[in-house]
mmCIF file of C-alpha atoms in Angstrom:
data_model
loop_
_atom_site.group_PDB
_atom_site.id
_atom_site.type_symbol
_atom_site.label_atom_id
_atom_site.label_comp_id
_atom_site.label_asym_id
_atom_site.label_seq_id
_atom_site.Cartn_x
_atom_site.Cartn_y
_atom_site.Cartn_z
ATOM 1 C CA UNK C 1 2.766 -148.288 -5.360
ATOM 2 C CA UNK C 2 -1.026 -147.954 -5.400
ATOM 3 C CA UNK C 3 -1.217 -145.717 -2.430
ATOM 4 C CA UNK C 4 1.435 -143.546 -4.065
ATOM 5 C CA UNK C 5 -0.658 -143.527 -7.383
ATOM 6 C CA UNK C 6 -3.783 -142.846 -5.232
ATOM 7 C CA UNK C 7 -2.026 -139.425 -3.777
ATOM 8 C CA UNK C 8 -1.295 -138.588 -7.105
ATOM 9 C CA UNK C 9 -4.370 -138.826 -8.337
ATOM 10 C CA UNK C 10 -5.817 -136.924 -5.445
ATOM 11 C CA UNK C 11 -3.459 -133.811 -6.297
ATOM 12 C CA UNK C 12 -3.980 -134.093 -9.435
ATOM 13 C CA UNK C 13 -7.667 -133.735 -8.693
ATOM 14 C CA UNK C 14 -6.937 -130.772 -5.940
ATOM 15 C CA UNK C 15 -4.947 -128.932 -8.268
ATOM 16 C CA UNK C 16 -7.670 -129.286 -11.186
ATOM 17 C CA UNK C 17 -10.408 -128.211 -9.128
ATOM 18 C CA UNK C 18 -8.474 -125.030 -7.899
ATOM 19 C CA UNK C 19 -7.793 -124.456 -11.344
ATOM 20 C CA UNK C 20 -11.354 -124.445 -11.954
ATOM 21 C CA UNK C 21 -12.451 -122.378 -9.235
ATOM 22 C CA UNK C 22 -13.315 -118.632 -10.739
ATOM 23 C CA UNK C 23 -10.524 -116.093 -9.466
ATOM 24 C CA UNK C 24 -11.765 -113.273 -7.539
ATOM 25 C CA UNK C 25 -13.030 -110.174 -9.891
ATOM 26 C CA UNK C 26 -11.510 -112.612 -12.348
ATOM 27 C CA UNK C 27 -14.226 -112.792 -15.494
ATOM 28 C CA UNK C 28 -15.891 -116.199 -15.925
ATOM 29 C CA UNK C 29 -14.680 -118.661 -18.388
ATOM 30 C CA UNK C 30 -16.910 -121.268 -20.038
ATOM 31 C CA UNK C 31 -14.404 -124.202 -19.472
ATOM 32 C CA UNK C 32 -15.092 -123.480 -15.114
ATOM 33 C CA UNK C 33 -18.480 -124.566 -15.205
ATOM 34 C CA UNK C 34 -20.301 -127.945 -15.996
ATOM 35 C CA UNK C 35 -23.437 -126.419 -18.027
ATOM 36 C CA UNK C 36 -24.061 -123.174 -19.930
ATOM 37 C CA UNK C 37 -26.591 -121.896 -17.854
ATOM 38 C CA UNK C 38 -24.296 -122.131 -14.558
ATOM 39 C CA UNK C 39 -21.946 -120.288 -17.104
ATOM 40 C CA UNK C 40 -24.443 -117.545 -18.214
ATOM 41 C CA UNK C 41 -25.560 -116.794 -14.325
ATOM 42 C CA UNK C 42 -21.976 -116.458 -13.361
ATOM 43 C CA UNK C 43 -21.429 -114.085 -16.246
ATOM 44 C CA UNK C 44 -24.218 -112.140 -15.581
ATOM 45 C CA UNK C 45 -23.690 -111.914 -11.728
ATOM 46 C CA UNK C 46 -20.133 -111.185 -12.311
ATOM 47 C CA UNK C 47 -20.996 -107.881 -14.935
ATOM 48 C CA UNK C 48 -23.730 -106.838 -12.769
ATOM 49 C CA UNK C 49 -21.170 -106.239 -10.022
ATOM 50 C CA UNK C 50 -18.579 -104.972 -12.187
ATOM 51 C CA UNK C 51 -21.234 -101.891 -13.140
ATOM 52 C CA UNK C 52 -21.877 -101.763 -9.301
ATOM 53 C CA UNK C 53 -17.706 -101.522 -8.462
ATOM 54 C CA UNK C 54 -17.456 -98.728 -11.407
ATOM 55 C CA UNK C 55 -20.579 -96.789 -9.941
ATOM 56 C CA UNK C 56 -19.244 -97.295 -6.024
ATOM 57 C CA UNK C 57 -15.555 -96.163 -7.264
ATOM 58 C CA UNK C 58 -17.214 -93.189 -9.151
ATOM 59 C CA UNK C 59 -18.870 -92.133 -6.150
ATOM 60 C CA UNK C 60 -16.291 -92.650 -4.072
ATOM 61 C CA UNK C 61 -13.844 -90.249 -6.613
ATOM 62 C CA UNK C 62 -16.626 -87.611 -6.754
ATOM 63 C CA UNK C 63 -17.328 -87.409 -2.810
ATOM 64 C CA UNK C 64 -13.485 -86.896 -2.563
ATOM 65 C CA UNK C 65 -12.942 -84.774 -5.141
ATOM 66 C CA UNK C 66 -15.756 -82.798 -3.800
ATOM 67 C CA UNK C 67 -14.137 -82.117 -0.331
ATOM 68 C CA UNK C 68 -10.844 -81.673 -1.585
ATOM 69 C CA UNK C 69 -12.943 -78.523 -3.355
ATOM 70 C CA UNK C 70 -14.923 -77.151 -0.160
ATOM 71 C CA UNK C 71 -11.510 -77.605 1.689
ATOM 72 C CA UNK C 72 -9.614 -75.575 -0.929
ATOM 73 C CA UNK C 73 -12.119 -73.021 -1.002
ATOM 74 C CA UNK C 74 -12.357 -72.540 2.820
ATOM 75 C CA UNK C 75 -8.892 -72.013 2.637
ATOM 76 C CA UNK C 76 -8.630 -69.700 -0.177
ATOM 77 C CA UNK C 77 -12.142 -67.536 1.451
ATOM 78 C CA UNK C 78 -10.030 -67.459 4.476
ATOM 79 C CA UNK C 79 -6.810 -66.063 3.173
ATOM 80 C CA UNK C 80 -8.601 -63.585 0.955
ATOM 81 C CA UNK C 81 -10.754 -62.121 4.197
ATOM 82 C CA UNK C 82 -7.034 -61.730 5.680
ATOM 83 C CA UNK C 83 -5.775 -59.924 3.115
ATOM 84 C CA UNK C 84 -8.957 -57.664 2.478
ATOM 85 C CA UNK C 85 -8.410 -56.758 6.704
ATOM 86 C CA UNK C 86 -4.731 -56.435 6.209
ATOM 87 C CA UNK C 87 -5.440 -53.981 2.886
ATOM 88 C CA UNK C 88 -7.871 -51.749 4.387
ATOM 89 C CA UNK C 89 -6.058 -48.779 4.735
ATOM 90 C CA UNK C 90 -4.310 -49.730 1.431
ATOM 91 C CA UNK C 91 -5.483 -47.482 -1.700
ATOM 92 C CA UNK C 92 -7.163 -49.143 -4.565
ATOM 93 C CA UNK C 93 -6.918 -52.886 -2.797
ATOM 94 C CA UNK C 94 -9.513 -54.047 -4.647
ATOM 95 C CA UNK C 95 -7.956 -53.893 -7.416
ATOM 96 C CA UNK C 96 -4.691 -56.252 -6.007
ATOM 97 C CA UNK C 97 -7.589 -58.469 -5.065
ATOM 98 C CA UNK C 98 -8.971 -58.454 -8.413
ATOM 99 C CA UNK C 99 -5.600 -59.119 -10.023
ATOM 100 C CA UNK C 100 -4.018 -61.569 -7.698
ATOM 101 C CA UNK C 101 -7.236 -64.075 -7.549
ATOM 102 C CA UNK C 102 -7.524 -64.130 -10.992
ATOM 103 C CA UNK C 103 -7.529 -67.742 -12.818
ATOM 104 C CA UNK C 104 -4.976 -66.263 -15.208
ATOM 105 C CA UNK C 105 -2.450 -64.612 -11.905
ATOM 106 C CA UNK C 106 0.554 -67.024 -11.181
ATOM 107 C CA UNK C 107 -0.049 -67.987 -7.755
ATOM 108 C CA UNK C 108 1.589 -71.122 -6.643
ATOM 109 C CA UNK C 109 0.711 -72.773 -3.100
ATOM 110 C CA UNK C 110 4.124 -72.129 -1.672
ATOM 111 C CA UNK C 111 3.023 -68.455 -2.760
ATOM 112 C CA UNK C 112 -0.085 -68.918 -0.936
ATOM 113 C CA UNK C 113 0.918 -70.635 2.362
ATOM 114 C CA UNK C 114 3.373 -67.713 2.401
ATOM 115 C CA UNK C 115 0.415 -65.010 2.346
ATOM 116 C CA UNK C 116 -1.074 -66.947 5.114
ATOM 117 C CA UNK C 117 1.692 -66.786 7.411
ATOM 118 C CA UNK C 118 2.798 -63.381 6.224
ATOM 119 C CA UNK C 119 2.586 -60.998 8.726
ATOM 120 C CA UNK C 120 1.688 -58.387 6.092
ATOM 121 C CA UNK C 121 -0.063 -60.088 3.695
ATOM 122 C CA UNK C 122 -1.694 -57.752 1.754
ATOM 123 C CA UNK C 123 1.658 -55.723 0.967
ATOM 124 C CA UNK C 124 3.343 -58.451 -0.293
ATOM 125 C CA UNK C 125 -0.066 -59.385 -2.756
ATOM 126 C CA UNK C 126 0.507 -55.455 -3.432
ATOM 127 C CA UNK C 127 4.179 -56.094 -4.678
ATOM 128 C CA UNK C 128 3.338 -59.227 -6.760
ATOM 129 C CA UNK C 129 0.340 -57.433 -8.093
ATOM 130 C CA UNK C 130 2.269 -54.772 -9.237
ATOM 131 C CA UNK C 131 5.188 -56.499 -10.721
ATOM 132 C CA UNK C 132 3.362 -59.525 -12.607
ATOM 133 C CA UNK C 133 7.080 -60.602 -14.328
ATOM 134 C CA UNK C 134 8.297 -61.375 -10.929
ATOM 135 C CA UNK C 135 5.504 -62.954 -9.691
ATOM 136 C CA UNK C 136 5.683 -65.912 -12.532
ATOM 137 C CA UNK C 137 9.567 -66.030 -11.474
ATOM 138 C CA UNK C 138 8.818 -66.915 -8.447
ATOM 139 C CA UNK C 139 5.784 -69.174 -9.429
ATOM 140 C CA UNK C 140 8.461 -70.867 -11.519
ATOM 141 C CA UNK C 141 10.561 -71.840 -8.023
ATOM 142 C CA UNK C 142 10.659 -74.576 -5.664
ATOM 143 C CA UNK C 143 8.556 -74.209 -2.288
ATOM 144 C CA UNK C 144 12.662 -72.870 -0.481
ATOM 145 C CA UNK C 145 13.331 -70.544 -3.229
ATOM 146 C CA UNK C 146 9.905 -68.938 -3.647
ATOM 147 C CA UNK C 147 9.923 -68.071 0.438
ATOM 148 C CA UNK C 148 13.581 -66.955 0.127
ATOM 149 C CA UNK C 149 12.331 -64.226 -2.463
ATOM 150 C CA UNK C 150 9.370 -63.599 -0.471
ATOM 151 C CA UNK C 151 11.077 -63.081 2.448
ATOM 152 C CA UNK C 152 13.246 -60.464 0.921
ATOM 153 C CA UNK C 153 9.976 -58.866 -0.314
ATOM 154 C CA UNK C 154 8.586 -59.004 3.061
ATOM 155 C CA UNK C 155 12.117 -57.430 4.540
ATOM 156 C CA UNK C 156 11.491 -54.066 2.819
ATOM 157 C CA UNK C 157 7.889 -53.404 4.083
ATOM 158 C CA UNK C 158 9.579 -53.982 7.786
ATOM 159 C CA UNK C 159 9.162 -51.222 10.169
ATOM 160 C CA UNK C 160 12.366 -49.655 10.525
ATOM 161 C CA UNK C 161 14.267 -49.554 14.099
ATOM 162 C CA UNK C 162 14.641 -46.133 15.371
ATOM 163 C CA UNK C 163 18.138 -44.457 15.100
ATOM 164 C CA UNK C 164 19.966 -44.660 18.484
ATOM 165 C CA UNK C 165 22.723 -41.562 18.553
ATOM 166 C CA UNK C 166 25.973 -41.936 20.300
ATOM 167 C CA UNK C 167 26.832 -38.360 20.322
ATOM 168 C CA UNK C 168 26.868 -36.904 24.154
ATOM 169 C CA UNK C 169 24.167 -34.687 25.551
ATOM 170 C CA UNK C 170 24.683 -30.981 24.832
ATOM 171 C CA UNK C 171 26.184 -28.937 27.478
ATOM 172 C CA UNK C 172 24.440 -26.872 30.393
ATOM 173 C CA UNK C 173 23.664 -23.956 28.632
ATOM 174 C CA UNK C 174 23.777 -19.840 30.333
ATOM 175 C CA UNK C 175 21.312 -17.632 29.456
ATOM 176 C CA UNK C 176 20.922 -19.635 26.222
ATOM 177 C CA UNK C 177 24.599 -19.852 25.593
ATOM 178 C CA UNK C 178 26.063 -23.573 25.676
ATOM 179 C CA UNK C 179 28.443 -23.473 28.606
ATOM 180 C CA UNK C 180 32.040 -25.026 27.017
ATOM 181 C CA UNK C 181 33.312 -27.860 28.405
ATOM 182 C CA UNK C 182 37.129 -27.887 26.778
ATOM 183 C CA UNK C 183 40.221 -27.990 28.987
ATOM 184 C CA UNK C 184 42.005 -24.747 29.489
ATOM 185 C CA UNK C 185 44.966 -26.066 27.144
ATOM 186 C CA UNK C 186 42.545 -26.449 24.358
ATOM 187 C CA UNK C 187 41.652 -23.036 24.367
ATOM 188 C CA UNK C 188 41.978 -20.050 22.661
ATOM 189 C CA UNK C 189 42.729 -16.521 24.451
ATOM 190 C CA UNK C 190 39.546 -15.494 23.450
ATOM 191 C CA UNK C 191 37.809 -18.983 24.642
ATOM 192 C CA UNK C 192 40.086 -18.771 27.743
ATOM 193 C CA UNK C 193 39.356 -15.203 28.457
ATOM 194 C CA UNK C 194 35.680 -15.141 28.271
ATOM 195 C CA UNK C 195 35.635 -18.200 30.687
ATOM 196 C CA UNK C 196 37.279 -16.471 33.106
ATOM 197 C CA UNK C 197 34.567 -13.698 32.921
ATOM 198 C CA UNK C 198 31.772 -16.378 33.284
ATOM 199 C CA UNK C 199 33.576 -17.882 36.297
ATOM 200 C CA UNK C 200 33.767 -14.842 38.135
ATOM 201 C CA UNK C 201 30.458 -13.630 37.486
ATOM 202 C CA UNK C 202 29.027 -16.964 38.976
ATOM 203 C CA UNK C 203 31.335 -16.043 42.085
ATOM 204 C CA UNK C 204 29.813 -12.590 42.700
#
């Protein structure tokens, strides 16, 4: 009985003592510490490195924040130099540039990893540039719509494939006359008659 009262006691004074024990990052309470002095020190110590974990996680927001900016602007310095090389032999391209990198343009990032990949960048800015109402519509879309409507943009600045003709090769011509090539049935007496005269000249 008194050994079991003794464990008792002994969790009871575990349990107590944990309870006691300051949580981590957890502000000091005047009940965990025997005088007010130990109290005060903890307190202090404890705001002290509260200001120190706001300035650290400050810093630590600004540094990122700060090469999430550099990165974006590499990025959008790079895609404007390709579309300024792409536009070069486009009239009045400064002005797309002007209007497409305006604040106030809608440009969405699927719109802009499109013009990256694009491979004619600058006359797709051209189109959007030109028709402003379109360009928000697609701002408005979801990454798979906007390059669906891009793409069809893109489609109509294509070089075209050359026509191939079926039709056969003229006829060997005489004397700059096309030499006929229908079957005696098919002709007329005239057609028939003046064939005749060709083959027998060619015999002489």
């Amino acid at each position: 009985m008194l050994t079991r009262l003794g464990r008792l006691e002994g969790i009871v004074e575990i349990t107590t003592k944990s309870q006691q024990q300051p949580e981590a990052d957890a502000k000091p309470r005047r009940e965990q510490y025997a005088s007010w002095d130990d109290f005060s020190e903890a307190l202090t110590d404890w705001k002290v490195d509260q200001r120190l974990k706001a300035r650290d996680t400050e810093q630590q927001r600004k540094s990122t924040q700060q090469a999430s900016a550099s990165k974006a602007n590499e990025r959008n310095q790079a895609l404007a130099d390709r579309l300024v090389a792409d536009g070069k032999d486009i009239e009045d391209f400064e002005e797309v540039m002007e209007i497409i990198t305006d604040g106030e343009f809608p440009v969405s990032a699927a719109m802009r990893d499109y013009l990256e990949e694009a491979e004619r960048p600058a006359l797709v800015a051209q189109w959007l540039a030109d028709n402003p109402d379109q360009a928000r519509r697609i701002y408005g879309m979801n990454s798979a719509a906007a390059v669906r409507e891009l793409d069809k943009v893109a489609k109509d600045f294509a070089p075209k494939p050359a026509r191939v003709t079926t039709a056969p090769p003229p006829g060997p011509t005489v004397g700059g006359r096309s030499v006929t090539t229908k079957s005696p049935d098919a002709m007329s007496m005239e057609e028939y008659a003046a064939e005749f005269k060709q083959r027998q000249a060619k015999s002489r």
